[in-house]
Coordinates of C-alpha atoms and ligand atoms in Angstrom, one line a residue:
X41 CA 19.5 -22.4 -5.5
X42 CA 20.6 -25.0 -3.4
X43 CA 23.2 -25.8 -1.0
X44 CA 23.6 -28.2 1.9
X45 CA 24.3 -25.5 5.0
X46 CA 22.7 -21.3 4.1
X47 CA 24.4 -19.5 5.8
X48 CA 22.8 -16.0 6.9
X49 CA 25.5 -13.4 7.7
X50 CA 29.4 -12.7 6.7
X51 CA 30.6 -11.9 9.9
X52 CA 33.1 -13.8 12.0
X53 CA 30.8 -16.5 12.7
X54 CA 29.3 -17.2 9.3
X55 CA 32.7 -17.0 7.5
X56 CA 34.4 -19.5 9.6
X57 CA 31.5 -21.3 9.9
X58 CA 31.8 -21.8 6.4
X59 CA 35.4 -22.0 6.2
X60 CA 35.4 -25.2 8.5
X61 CA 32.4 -26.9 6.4
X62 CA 34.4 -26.4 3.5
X63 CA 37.5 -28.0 5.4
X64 CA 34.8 -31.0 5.7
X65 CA 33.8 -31.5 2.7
X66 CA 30.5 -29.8 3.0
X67 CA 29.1 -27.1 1.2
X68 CA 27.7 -23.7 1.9
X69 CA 26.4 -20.5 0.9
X70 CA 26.9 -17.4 2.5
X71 CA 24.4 -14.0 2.3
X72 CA 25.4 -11.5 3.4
X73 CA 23.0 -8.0 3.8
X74 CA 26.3 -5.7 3.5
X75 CA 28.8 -4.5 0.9
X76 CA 32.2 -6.6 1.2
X77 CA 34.0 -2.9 1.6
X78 CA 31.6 -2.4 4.5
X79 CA 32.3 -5.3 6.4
X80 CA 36.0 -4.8 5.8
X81 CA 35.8 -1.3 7.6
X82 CA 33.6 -2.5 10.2
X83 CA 35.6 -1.6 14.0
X84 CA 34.6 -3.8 16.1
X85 CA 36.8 -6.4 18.5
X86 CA 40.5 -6.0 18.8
X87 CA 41.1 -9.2 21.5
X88 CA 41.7 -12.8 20.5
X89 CA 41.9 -15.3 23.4
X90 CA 44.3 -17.7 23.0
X91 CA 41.9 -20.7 21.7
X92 CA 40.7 -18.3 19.4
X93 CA 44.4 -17.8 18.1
X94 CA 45.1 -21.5 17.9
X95 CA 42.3 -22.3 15.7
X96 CA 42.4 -19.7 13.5
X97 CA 46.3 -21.3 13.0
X98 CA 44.6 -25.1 12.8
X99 CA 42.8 -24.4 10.2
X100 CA 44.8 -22.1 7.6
X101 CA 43.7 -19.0 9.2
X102 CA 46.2 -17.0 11.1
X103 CA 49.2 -16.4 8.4
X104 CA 48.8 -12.7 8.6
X105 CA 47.5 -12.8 12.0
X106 CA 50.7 -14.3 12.8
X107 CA 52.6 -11.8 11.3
X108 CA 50.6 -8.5 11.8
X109 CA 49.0 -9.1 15.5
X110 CA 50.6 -8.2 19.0
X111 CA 50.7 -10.7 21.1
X112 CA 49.9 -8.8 24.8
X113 CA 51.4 -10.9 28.2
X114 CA 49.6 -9.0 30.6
X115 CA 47.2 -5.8 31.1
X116 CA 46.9 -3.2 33.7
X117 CA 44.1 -2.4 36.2
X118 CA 44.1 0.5 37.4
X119 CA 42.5 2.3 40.4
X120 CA 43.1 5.0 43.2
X121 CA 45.9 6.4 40.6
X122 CA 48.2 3.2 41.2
X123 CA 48.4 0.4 37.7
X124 CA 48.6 -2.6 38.7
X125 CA 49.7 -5.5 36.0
X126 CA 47.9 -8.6 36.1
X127 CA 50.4 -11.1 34.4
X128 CA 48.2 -13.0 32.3
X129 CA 51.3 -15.2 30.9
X130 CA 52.0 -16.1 34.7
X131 CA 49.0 -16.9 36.2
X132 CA 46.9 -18.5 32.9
X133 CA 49.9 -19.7 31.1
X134 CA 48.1 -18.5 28.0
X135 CA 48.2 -14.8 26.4
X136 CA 46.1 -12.7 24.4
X137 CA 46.1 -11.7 21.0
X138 CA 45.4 -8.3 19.5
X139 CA 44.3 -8.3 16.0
X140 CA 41.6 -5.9 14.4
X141 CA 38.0 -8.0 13.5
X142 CA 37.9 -6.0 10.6
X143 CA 41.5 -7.7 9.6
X144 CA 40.3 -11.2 10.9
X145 CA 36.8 -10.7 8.2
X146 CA 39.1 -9.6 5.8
X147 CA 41.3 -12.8 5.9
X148 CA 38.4 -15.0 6.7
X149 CA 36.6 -13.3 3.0
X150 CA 39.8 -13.6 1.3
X151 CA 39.9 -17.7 2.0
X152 CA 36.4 -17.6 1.2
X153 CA 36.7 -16.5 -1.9
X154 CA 40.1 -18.4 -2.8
X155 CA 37.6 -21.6 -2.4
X156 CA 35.5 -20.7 -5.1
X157 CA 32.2 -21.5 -3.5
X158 CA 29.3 -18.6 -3.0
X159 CA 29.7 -15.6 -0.9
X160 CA 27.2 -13.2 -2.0
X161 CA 27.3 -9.5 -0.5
X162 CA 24.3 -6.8 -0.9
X163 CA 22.4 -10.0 -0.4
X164 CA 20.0 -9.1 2.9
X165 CA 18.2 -12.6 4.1
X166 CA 14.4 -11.8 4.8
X167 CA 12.9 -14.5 6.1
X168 CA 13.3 -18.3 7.2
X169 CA 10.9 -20.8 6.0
X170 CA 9.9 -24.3 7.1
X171 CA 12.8 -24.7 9.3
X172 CA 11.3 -27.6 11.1
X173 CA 11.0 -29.9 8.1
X174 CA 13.6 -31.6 6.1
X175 CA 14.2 -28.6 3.9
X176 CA 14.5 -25.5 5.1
X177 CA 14.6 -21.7 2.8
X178 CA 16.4 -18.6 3.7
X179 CA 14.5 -15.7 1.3
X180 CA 16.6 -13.3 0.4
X181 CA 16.7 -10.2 -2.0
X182 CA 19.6 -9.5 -5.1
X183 CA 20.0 -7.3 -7.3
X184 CA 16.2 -6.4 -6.5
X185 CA 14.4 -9.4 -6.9
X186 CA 13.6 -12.2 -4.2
X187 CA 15.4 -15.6 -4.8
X188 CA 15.1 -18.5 -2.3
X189 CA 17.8 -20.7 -1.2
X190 CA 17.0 -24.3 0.1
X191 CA 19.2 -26.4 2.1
X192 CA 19.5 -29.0 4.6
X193 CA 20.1 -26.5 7.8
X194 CA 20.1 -22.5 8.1
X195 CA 23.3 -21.1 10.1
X196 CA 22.1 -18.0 11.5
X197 CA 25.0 -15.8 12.0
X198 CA 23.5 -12.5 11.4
X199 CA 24.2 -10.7 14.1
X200 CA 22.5 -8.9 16.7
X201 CA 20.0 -7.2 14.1
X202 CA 19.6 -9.7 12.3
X203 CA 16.2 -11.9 11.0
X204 CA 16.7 -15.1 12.0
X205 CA 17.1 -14.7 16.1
X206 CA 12.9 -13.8 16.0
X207 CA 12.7 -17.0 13.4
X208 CA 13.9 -19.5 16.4
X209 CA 11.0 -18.4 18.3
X210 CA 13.1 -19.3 21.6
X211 CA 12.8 -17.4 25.6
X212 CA 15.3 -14.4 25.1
X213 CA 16.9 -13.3 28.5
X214 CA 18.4 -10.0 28.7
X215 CA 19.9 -7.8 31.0
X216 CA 20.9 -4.0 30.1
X217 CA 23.4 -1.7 32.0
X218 CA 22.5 2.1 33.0
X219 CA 26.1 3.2 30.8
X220 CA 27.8 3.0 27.2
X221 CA 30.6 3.1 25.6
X222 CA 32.0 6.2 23.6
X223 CA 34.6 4.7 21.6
X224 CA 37.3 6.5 19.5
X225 CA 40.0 5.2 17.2
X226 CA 42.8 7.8 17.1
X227 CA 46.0 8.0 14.8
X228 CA 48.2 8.0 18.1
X229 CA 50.9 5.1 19.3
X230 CA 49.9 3.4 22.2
X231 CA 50.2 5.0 25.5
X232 CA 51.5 1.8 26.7
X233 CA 52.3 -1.3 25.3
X234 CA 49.5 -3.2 27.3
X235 CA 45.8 -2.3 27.6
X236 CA 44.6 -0.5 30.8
X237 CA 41.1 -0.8 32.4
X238 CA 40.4 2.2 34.6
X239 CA 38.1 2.6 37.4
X240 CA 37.7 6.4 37.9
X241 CA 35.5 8.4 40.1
X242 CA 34.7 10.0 36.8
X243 CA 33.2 6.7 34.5
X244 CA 35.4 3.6 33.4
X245 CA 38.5 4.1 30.5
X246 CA 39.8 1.3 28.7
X247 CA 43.6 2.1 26.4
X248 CA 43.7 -0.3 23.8
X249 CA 45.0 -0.9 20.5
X250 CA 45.0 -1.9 17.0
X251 CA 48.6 -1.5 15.6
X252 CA 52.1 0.4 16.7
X253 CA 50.3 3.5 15.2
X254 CA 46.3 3.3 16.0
X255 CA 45.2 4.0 19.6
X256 CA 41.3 2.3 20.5
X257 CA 40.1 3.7 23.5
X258 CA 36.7 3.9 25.8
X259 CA 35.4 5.8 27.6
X260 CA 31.9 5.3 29.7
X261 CA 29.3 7.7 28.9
X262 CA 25.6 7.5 29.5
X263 CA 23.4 5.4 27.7
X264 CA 21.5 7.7 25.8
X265 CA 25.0 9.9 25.3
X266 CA 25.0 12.1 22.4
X267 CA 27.8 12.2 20.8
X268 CA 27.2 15.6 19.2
X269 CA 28.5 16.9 22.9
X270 CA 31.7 15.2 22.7
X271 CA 34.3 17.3 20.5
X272 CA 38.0 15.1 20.3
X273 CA 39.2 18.0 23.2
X274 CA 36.6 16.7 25.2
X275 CA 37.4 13.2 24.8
X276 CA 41.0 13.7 25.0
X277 CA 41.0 15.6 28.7
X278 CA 38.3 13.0 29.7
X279 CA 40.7 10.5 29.1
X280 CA 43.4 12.2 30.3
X281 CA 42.0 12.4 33.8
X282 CA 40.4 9.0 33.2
X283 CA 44.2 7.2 32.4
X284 CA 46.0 9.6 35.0
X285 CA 48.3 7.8 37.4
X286 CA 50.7 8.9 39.9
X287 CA 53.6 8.2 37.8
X288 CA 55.0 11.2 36.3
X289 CA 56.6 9.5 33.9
X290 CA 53.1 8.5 32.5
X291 CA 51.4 10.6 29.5
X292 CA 48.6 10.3 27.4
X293 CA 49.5 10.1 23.8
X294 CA 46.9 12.0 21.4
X295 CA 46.8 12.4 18.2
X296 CA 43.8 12.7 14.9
X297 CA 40.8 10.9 16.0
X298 CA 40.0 8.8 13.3
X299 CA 36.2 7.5 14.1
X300 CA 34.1 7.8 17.3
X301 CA 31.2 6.2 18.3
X302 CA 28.7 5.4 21.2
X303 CA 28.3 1.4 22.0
X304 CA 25.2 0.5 24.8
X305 CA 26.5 -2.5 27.2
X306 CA 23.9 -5.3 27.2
X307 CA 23.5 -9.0 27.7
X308 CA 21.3 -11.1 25.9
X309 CA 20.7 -14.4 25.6
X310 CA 18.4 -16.8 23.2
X311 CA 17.6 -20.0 24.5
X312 CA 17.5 -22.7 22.9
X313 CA 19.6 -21.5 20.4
X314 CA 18.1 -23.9 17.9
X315 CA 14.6 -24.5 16.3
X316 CA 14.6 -27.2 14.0
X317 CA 16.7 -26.9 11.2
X318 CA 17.8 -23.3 12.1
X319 CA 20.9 -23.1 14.3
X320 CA 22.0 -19.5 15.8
X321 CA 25.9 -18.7 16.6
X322 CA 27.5 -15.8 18.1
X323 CA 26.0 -12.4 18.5
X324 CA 22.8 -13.9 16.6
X325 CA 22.8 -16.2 19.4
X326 CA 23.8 -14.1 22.5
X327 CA 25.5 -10.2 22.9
X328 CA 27.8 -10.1 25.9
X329 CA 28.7 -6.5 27.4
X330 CA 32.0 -5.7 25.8
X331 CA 34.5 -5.2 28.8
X332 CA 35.3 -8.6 29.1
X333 CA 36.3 -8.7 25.4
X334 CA 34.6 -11.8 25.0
X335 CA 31.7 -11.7 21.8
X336 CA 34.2 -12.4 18.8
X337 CA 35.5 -15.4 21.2
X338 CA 31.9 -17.1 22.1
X339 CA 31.2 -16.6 18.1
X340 CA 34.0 -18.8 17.2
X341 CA 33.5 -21.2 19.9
X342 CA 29.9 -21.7 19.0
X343 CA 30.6 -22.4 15.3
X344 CA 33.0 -25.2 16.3
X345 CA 30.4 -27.0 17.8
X346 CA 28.2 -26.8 15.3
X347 CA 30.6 -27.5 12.5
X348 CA 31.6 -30.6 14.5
X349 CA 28.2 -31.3 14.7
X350 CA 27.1 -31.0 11.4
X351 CA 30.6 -33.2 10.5
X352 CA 28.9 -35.5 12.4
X353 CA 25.6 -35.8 10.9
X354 CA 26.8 -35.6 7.4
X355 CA 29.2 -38.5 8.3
X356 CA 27.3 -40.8 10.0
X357 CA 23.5 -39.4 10.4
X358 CA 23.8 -39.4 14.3
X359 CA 22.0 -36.2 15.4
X360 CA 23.5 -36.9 18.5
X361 CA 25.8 -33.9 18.2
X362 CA 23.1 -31.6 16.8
X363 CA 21.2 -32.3 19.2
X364 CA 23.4 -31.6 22.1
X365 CA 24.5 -27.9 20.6
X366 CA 22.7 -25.7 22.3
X367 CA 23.1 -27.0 25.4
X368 CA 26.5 -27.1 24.8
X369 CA 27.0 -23.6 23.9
X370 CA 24.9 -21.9 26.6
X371 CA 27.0 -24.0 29.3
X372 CA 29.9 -21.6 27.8
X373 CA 27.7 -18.4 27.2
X374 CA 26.7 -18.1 30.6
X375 CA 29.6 -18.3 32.3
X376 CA 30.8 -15.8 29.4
X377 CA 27.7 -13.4 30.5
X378 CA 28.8 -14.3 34.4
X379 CA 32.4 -12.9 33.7
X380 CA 31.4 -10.3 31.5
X381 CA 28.4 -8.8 33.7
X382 CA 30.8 -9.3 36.7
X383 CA 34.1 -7.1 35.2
X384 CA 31.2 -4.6 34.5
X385 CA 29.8 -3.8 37.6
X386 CA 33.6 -4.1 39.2
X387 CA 35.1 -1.3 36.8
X388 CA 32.3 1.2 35.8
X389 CA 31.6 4.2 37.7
X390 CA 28.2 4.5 40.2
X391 CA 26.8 7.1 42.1
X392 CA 26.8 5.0 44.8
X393 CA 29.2 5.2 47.5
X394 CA 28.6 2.1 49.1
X395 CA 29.1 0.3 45.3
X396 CA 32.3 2.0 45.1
X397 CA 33.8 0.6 47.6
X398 CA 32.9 -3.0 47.0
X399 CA 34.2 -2.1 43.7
X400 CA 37.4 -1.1 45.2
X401 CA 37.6 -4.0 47.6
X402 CA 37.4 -6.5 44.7
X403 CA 39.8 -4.9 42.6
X404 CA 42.1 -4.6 45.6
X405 CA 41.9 -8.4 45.9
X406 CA 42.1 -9.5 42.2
X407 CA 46.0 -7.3 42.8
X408 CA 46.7 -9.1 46.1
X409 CA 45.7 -12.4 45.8
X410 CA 47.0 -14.9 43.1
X411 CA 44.2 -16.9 43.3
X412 CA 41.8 -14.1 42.9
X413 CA 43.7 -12.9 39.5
X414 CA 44.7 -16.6 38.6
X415 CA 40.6 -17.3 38.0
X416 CA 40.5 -14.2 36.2
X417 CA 43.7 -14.4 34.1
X418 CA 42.3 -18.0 33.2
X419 CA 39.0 -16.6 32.3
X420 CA 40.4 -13.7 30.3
X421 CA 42.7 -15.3 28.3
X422 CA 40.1 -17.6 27.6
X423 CA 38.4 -20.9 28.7
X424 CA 39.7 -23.8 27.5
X425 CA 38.1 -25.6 24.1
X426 CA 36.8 -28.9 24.8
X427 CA 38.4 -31.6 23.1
X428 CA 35.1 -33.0 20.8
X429 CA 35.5 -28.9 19.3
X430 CA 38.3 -30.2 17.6
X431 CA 38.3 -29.3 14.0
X432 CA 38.8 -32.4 12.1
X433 CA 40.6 -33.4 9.4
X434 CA 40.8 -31.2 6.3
X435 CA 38.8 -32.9 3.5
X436 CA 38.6 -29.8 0.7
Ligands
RFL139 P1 28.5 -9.8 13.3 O1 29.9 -9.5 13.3 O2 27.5 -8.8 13.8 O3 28.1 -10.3 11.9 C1 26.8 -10.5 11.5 C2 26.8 -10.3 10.0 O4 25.4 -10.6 9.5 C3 25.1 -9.5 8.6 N1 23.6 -9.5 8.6 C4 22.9 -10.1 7.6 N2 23.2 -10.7 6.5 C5 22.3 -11.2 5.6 N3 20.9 -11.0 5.9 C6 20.5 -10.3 7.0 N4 19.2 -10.1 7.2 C7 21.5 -9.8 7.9 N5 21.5 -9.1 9.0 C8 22.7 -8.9 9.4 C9 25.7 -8.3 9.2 O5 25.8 -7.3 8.2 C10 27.1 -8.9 9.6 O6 28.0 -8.8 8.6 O7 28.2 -11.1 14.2 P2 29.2 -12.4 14.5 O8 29.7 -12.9 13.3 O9 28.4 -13.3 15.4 O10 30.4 -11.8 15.3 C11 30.3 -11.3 16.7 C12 31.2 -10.1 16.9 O11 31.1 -9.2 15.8 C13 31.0 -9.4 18.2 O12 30.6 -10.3 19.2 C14 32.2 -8.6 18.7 O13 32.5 -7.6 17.8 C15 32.0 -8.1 20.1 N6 33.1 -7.3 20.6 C16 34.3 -7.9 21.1 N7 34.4 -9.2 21.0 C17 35.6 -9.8 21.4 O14 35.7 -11.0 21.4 N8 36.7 -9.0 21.8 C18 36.6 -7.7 21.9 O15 37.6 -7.0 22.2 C19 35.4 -7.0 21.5 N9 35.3 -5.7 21.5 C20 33.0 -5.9 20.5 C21 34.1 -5.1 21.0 C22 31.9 -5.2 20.0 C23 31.8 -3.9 20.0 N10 30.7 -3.3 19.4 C24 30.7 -2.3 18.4 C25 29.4 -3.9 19.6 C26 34.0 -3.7 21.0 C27 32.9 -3.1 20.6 C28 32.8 -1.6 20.6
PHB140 C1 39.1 -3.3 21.9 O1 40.3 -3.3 21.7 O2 38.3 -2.9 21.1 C2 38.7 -3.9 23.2 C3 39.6 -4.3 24.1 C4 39.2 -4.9 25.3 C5 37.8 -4.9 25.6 C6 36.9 -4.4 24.7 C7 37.3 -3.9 23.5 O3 37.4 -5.4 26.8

């Protein structure tokens, strides 16, 4: 088989990736190692920034986003028992979205497939070949037997696990944090129609949600947590004490607890995210720890570039574009990492008293002082797109 841009991996950043080609006029394949019912049911990210939002709606994207998502003004941080709401709206002029990945990869399949060009699931990539000559060759396996796909460029956006990160052969930098995530969907209304991130003597809580109905909350645990010693009346008081405030008019809402799992916090980044042929976007490419809600975001950002850069090069031949990518993504991831490392050490719990109260004092000052949460609210919400990311015109 052949195709102009292989694309290894059906996750966010693959299937827009491919969606935007397509919108170009250029072609793709996607392989993808997973069932298409699996990656439907994946829970991952629940927070679109507001670029995010208005690119998804530039390019065909966002009709049931539009209609099924909660658009969120503002959050809470809350610490010493006292919420504090940080008016995103206000201080950004730009909001948050919140919209289930699993419903974004469900939408992003479903235009996949309406364009009639190959998306192949239970079709795991094994290897890259040649990807610094003209013709690059994902290997992958279907229906049992190897195949090879050859194309101009490989898009690796498989993920975190994936095969094509140790292909690039590029300086990895990482940085992991002594605590995880425990993380439960629950069949409970929201306790409050924003989302909450608690400091607590006791380990950091996030509230969150998915719909009116479904709850998502977090709860930091230890790294090597097992989740065999947390029973749903465990993680219900935990986050009862965690989410307590001195409001009495505040309670907890609980209810079923659909799916619980333990998530490590890490941050790793590949540098340069290129070798060759082979480009890498999103978590392929860099994992940010997930309390500033930020991985889904940097995935999408990174495949604009390289779709406008790959527009380019089809277009014209300048690898001028191409050639500037990597650089022009890791400007973004590491200010990403920067925020994301930083709203880590601020929120979660440490044995250290001395660390406690710097924590305290900061968060003290993102309440107080509007320039303080104005630099975070801009952050949050999301940095702004540079104009070259634009998405072009639609050719398909
Ligand atoms: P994905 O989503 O991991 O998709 C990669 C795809 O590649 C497939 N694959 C292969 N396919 C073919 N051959 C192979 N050899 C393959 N190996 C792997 C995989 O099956 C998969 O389908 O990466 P992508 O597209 O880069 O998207 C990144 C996001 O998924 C990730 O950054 C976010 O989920 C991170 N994240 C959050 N991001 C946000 O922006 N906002 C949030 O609120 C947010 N919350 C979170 C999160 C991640 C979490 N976890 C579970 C890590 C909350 C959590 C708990
Ligand atoms: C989520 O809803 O899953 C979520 C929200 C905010 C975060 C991380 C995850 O910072």
């Amino acid at each position: 088989m052949r195709t102009q841009v292989a694309i290894v991996g059906a996750g966010p950043a693959g299937l827009l990736l491919a969606h935007l080609l397509h919108r170009s006029g250029i072609d793709s394949v996607v392989l993808e190692r997973q069932t298409r019912e699996h990656v439907e049911r994946r829970i991952r990210a629940g927070v679109l920034e507001h670029g995010t939002v208005e690119v998804l709606r530039e390019v065909g994207l966002a009709g049931r986003l539009d209609r099924e998502s909660m658009v969120h003004h503002g959050l809470e941080l809350l610490f010493e028992q006292t919420a504090h709401r940080i008016d995103l709206t206000a201080l950004a002029r730009q909001q948050i979205t919140i919209y289930g990945q699993h419903e974004l990869v469900k939408d992003l399949i479903a235009a996949r497939l309406d364009t009639g060009r190959p998306l192949l699931f239970s079709a795991p990539a094994v290897g890259v070949s040649d990807p610094t000559t003209a013709s690059p060759t994902v290997h992958y396996v279907a229906d049992g037997q190897e195949h090879e796909l050859h194309a101009d460029v490989v898009a690796g956006c498989d993920g975190f696990h994936g095969i094509t990160r140790p292909a690039c052969r590029a300086t990895t930098y990482t940085r992991d944090y002594p605590y995880a995530w425990l993380g439960v969907l629950a069949a409970a209304a929201p306790s409050s129609p924003e989302l909450i991130y608690a400091h607590h003597p006791d380990g950091f809580a996030l509230h969150s949600m998915r719909t009116p109905e479904v709850t998502r909350l977090y709860l930091q645990v230890a790294p090597d947590e097992d989740l065999a010693g947390w029973p749903d009346d465990r993680i219900w008081t935990a986050l009862a004490t965690r989410l307590d405030r001195a409001d009495p008019g505040w309670r907890l809402t609980t209810g079923p607890i659909l799916e619980k799992g333990v998530t490590g916090l890490r941050s790793v980044v590949t540098e340069p995210m290129r070798h060759g042929r082979l480009f890498l976007a999103g978590d392929a490419a860099h994992i940010v720890p997930a309390t500033g809600a930020k991985g889904l975001n940097l995935a999408v950002a990174d495949v604009l570039v390289l779709a406008a850069a790959l527009r380019e090069w089809y277009a014209t031949g300048s690898e001028h574009l191409l050639d500037a990518y990597s650089r022009t993504c890791l400007a973004r991831v590491w200010r990403v990492q920067q925020f994301s490392a930083w709203m880590t050490a601020m929120l979660h719990c440490s044995p250290d008293p001395f660390t406690q109260r710097l924590q305290l004092a900061q968060l003290r000052d993102l309440t107080r002082s509007t320039a303080a949460a104005t630099s975070f609210a801009e952050t949050y919400t999301g940095l702004p797109m540079p104009t070259e990311w634009s998405t072009g015109p639609d050719q398909s």
